[in-house]
Coordinates of C-alpha atoms and ligand atoms in Angstrom, one line a residue:
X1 CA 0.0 0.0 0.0
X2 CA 1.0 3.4 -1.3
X3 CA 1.7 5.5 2.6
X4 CA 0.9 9.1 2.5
X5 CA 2.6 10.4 5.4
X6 CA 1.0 13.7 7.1
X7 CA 3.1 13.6 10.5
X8 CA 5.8 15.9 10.3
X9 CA 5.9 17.0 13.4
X10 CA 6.5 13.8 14.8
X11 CA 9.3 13.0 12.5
X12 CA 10.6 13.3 8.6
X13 CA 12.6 11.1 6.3
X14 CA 16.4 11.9 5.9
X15 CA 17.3 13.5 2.8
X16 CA 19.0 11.7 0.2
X17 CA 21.4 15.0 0.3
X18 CA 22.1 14.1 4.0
X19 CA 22.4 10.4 3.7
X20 CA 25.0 10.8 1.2
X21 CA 27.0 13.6 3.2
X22 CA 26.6 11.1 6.5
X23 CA 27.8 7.9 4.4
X24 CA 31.6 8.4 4.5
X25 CA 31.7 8.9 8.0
X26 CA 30.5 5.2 9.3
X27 CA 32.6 2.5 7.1
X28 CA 35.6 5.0 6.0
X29 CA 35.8 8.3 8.0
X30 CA 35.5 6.1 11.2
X31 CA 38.2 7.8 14.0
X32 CA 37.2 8.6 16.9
X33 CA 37.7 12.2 17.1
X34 CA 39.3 12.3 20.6
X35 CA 42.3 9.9 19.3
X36 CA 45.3 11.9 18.3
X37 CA 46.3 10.4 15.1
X38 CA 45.5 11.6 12.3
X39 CA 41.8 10.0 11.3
X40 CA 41.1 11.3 14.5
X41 CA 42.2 14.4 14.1
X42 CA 39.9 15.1 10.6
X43 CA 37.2 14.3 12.1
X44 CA 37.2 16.5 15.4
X45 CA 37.9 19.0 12.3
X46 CA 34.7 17.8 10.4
X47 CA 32.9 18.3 14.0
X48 CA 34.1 22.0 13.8
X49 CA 33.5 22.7 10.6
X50 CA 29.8 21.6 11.3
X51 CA 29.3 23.3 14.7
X52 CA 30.9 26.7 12.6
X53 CA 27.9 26.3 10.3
X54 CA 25.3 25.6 12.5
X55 CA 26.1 28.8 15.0
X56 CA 26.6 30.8 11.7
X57 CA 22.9 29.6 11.2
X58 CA 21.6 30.0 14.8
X59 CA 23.3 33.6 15.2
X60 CA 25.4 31.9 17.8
X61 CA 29.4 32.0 19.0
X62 CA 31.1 28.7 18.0
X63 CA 31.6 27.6 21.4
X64 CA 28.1 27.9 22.6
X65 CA 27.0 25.2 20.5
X66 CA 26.4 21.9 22.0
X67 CA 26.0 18.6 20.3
X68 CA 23.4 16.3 22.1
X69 CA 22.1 13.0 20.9
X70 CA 18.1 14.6 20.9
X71 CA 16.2 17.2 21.6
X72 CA 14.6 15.6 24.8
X73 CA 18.5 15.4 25.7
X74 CA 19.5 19.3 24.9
X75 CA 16.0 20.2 27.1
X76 CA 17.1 18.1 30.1
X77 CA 20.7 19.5 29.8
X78 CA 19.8 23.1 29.6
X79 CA 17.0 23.0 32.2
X80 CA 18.9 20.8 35.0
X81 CA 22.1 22.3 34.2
X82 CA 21.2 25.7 34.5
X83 CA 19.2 25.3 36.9
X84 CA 21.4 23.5 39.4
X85 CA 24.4 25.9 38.2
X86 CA 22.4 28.9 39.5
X87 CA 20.6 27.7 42.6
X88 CA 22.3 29.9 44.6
X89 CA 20.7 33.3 43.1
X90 CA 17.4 31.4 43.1
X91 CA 15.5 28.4 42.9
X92 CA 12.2 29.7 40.4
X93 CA 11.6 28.8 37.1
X94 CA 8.8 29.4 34.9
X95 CA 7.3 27.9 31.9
X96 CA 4.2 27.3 30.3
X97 CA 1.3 24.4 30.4
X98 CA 1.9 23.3 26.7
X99 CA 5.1 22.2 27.1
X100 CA 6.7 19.1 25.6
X101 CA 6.8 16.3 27.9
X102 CA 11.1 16.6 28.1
X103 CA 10.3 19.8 29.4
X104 CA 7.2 19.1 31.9
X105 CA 9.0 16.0 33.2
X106 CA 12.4 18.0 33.8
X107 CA 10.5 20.2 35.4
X108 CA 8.4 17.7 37.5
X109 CA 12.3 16.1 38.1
X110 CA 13.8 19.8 39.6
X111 CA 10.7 19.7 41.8
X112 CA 11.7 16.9 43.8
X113 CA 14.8 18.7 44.5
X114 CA 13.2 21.8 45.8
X115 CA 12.7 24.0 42.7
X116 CA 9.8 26.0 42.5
X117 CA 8.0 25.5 38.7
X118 CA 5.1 28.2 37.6
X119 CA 3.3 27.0 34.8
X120 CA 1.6 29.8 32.8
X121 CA -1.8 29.4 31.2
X122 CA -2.2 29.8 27.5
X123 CA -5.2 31.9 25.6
X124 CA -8.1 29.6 23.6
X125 CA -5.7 30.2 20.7
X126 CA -2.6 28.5 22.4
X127 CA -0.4 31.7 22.7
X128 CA 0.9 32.9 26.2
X129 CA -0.4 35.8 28.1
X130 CA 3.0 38.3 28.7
X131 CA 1.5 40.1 31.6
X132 CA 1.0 36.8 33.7
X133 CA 4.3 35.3 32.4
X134 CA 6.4 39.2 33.9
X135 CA 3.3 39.0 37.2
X136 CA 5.0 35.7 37.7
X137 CA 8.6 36.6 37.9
X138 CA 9.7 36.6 41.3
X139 CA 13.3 37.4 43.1
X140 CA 14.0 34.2 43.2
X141 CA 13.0 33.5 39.2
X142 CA 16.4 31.8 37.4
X143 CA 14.8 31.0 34.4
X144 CA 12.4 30.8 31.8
X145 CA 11.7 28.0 29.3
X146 CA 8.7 29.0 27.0
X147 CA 8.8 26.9 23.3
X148 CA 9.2 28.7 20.1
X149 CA 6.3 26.4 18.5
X150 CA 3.8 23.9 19.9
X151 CA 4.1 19.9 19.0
X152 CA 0.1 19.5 18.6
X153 CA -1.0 22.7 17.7
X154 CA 1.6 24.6 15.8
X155 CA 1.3 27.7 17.8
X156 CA 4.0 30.3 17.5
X157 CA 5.1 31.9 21.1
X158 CA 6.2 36.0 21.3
X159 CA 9.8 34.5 21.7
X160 CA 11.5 38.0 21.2
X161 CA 8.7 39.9 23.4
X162 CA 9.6 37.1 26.3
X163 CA 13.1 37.6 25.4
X164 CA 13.1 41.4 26.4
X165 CA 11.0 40.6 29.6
X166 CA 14.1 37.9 30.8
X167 CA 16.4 40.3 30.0
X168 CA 14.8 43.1 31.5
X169 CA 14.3 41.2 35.0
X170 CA 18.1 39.7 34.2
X171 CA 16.3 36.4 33.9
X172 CA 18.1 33.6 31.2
X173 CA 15.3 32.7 28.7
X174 CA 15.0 29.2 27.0
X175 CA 13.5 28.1 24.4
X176 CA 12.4 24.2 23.5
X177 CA 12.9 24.7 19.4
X178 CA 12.3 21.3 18.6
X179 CA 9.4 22.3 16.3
X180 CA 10.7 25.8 15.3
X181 CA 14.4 25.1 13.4
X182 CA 14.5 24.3 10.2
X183 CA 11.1 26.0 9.3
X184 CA 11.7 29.4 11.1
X185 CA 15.2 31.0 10.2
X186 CA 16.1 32.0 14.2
X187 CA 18.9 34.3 15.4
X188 CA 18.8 34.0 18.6
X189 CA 20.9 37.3 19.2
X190 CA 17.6 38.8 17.3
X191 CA 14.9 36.7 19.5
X192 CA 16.9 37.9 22.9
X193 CA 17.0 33.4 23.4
X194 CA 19.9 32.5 25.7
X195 CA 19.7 28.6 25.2
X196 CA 17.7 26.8 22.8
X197 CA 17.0 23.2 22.1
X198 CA 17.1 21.6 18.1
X199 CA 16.5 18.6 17.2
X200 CA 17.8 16.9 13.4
X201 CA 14.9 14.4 12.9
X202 CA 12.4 17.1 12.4
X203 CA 13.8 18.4 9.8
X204 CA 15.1 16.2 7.3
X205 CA 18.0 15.1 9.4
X206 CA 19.0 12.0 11.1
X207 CA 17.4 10.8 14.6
X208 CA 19.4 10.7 17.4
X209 CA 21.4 13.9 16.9
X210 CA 20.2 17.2 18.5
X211 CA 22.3 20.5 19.5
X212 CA 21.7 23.0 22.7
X213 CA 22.7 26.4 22.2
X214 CA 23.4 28.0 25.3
X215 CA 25.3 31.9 25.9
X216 CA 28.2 32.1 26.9
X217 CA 27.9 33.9 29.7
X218 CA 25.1 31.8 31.2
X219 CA 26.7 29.6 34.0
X220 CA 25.5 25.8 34.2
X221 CA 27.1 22.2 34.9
X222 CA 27.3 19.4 33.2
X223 CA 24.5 16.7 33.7
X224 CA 26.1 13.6 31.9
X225 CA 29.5 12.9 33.5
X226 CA 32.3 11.2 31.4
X227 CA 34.8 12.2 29.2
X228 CA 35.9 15.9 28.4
X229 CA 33.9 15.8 25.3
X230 CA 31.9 19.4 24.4
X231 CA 34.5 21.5 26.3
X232 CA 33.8 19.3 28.9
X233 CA 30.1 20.0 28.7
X234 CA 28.9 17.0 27.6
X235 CA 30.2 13.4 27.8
X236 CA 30.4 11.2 25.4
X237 CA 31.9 9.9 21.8
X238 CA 30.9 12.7 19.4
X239 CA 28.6 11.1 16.2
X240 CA 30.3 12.4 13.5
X241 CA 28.0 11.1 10.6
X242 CA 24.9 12.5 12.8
X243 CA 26.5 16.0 13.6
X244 CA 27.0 15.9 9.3
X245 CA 23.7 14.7 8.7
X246 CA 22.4 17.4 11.6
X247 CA 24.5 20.2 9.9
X248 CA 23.7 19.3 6.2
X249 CA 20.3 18.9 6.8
X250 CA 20.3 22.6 8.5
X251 CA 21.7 24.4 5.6
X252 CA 19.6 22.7 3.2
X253 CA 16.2 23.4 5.2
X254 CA 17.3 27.0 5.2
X255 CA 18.5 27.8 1.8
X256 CA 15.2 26.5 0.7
X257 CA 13.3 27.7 3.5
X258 CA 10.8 29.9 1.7
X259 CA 9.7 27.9 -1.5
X260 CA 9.1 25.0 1.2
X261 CA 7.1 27.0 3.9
X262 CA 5.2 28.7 1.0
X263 CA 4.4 24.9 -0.5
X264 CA 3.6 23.5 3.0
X265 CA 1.1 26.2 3.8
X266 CA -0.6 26.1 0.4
X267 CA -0.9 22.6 0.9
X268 CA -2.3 22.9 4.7
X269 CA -4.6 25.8 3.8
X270 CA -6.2 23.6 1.0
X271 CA -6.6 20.8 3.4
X272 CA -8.1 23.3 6.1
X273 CA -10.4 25.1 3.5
X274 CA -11.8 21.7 2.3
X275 CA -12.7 20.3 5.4
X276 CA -14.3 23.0 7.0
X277 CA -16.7 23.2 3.7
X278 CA -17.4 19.5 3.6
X279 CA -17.4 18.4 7.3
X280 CA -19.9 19.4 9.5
X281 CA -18.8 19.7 13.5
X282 CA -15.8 20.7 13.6
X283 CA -12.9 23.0 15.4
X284 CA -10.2 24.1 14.3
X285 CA -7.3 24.5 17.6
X286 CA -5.2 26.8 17.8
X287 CA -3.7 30.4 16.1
X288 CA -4.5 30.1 12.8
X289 CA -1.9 33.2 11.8
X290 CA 0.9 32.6 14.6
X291 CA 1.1 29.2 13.7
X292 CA 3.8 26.9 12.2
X293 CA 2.8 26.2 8.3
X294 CA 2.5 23.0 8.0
X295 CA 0.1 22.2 11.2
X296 CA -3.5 22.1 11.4
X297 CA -5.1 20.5 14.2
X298 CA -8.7 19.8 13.9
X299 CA -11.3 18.1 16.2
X300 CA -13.9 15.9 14.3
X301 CA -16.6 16.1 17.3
X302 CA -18.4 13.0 18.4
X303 CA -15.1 10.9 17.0
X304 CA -13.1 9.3 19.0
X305 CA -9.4 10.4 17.7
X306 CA -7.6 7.0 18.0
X307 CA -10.1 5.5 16.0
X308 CA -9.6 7.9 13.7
X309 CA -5.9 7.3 13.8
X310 CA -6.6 3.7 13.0
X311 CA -9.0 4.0 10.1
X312 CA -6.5 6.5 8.2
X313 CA -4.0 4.3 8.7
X314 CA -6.0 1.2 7.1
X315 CA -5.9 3.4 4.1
X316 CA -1.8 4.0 4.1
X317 CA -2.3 7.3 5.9
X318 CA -0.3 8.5 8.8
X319 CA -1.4 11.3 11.2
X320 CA -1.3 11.9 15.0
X321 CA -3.7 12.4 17.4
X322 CA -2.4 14.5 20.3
X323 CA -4.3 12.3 22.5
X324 CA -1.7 9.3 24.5
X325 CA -3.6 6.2 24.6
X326 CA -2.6 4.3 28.0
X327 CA -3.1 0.7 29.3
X328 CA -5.8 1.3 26.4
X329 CA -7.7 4.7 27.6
X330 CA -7.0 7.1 25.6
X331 CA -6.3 9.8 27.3
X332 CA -7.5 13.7 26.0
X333 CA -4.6 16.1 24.8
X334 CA -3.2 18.3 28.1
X335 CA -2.3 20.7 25.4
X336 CA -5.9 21.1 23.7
X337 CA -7.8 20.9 27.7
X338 CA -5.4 23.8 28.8
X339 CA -6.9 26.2 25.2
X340 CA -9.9 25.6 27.0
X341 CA -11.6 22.3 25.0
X342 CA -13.7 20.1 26.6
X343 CA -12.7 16.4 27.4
X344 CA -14.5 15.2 24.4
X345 CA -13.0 17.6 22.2
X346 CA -10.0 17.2 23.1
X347 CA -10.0 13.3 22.2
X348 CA -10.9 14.3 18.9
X349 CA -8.4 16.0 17.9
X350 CA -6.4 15.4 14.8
X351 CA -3.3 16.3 13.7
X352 CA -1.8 16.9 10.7
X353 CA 1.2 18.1 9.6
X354 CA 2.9 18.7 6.4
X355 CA 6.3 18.4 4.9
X356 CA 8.4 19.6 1.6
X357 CA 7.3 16.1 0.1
X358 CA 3.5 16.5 0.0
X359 CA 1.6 17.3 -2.9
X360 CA -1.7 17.6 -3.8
X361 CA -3.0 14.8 -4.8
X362 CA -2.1 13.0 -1.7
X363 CA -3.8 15.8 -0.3
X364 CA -7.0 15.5 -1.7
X365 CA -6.8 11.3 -1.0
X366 CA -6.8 12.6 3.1
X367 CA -10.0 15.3 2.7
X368 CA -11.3 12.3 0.7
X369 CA -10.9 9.7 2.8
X370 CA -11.5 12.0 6.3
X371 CA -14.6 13.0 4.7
X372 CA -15.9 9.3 4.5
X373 CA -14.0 8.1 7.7
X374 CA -15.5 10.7 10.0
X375 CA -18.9 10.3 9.0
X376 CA -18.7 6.3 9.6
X377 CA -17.5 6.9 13.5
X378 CA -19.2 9.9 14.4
X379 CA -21.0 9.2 18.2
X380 CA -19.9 5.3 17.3
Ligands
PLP401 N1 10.4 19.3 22.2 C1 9.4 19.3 21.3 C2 8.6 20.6 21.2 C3 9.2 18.2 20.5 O1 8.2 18.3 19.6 C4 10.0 17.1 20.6 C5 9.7 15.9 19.8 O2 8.6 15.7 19.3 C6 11.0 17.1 21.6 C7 11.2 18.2 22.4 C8 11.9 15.9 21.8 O3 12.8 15.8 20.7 P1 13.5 14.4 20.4 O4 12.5 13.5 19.8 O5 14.6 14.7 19.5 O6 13.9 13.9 21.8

């Protein structure tokens, strides 16, 4: 069966581009780049070379870039490691309810060891309220982690307006950009960010391989303990064909950033268009301007969204629902109940997202096939 895959957000294909740019590095390019001889040696080069063009990318300094082996792993490292660096001046950090689970679980993890966490509401259309995030600050405030763009939703944060308010209070401001890079073009000297989380799988890169920007003059301690790898930042081997395939896949995402996000948002508002002409009960969640362009997120009321999940995938089609089904509840979307949905709506939510691949015939097989789909399980 032919698969039509709509779920972007949770992961894209490697480029062939980046495949072939990572193949040397695993059968013939092979030294490990702490070892002193000379195979070694070229590839600790390669690593800089690659770190140069991501910061050039990123608007950062060389040596604030961080190779990590995910973006779950940069959020942990950033979060703890500033966090315990600068419990001294303080032991607050705020951050919002929509989080990612690497950063709602870190920050669950630094409340057992007697950090203080405010979570900040978000608006019905998924976007932060400023006033409450500066009412929260408090003297003991050491951070703030807000993402750039929501996993379910798509929703784009006012990262340079919170970027001013942590540097105003002297505050350092993180930002999970797991969903952001590669499809926004972010300086983070422009967006006032002082650490940042990327991850390579979401955009065209290889899993396994993520970075963590973090300033320079932002103090914080190591979490994994090892070897004096990443200026002693981060232990571990370095993986040189993922850091390629991570750096290759970077400057190809933004050299062809704006024919791709002009494609992708064609494509989504064609599929957002259609289905709001042709099926009845619906709601659209989330911004529909501040928003990433390839994500729309839809609840089919009265359908249950892992059924949903199922029947699409019976026809080769691959979408998320942001709903977790456990020990086989399934459980409604903490990100769609905290814009204000019901229960029910919020396990009928579906989400799609698109990618640089999509066309429009595929397209018009999902309206097609939703169309059919949802009116079969409605209130079944
Ligand atoms: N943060 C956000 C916003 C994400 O969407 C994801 C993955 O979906 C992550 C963090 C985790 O990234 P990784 O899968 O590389 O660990």
């Amino acid at each position: 069966m032919k698969i039509r895959y709509f779920d972007h957000s949770a992961t894209t294909p490697v480029d062939k581009k980046v495949l072939e740019a990572m193949m040397p590095y695993f059968c013939e390019e092979y030294g490990n780049p702490s070892s002193i001889y000379s195979i070694g040696k070229k590839n600790k080069e390669i690593i800089n070379i690659y770190r140069m063009k991501m910061a050039n990318i990123l608007g950062c300094k060389v040596n604030e870039l961080y190779f990590t082996s995910c973006g779950s792993e940069s959020d942990n490292m950033i979060l703890k490691g500033i966090a315990f660096a600068n419990k001294h001046k303080g032991n607050h950090i705020i951050t919002s309810k929509i989080e990612h689970p690497a950063i709602l679980n870190t920050c669950a993890f630094l409340e057992k060891f007697g950090f203080k966490i405010s979570y900040i509401n978000v608006d019905s259309n998924g976007i932060i309220n400023l006033e409450e995030l500066e009412k929260s600050i408090n003297r003991n405030t050491i951070l703030i982690s807000i993402m750039f763009a929501n996993n379910e939703i798509g929703t784009i944060q006012p990262i340079k307006e919170i970027g001013e308010i942590a540097k105003k209070h002297g505050i350092y401001f993180h930002t999970d950009s797991v969903q952001a890079v590669g499809t926004i073009n972010i300086d983070v000297k422009k967006y006032n960010i002082g650490a940042l989380s990327l991850s390579a799988h979401k955009f065209y890169g290889p899993k396994g391989m993520g970075a963590a920007y973090i300033n320079e003059n932002i103090p914080f301690i190591r979490v994994q303990d090892g070897g004096h790898q990443e200026k002693d930042k981060r232990a571990g081997t370095e993986n040189v064909p993922g850091i390629v395939g991570m750096g290759t896949a970077l400057e190809l995402a933004i050299s062809n950033i704006e024919e791709n996000t002009k494609k992708i948002k064609e494509l989504r508002d064609f599929y957002v268009s259609e289905i709001s002409k042709r099926i009845k009960y619906i709601k659209l969640n989330g911004d529909m301007e501040k928003r990433l362009p390839g994500n729309a997120n839809i609840s089919f009321k009265g359908v249950d969204g892992s059924k949903l999940i199922t029947e699409l995938d019976k026809r080769g089609i691959c979408a998320s629902s942001g709903s977790a089904c456990s020990a086989g509840l399934l459980n409604p979307s903490p990100v769609l109940l905290a814009i204000g949905l019901p229960t029910s709506l919020a396990k009928s939510g579906l989400r799609i997202t698109f990618g640089k691949d999509n066309d429009l015939e595929e397209t018009k097989y999902l309206i097609d096939s939703l169309e059919e789909i949802v009116e079969g399980l409605r209130y079944n």
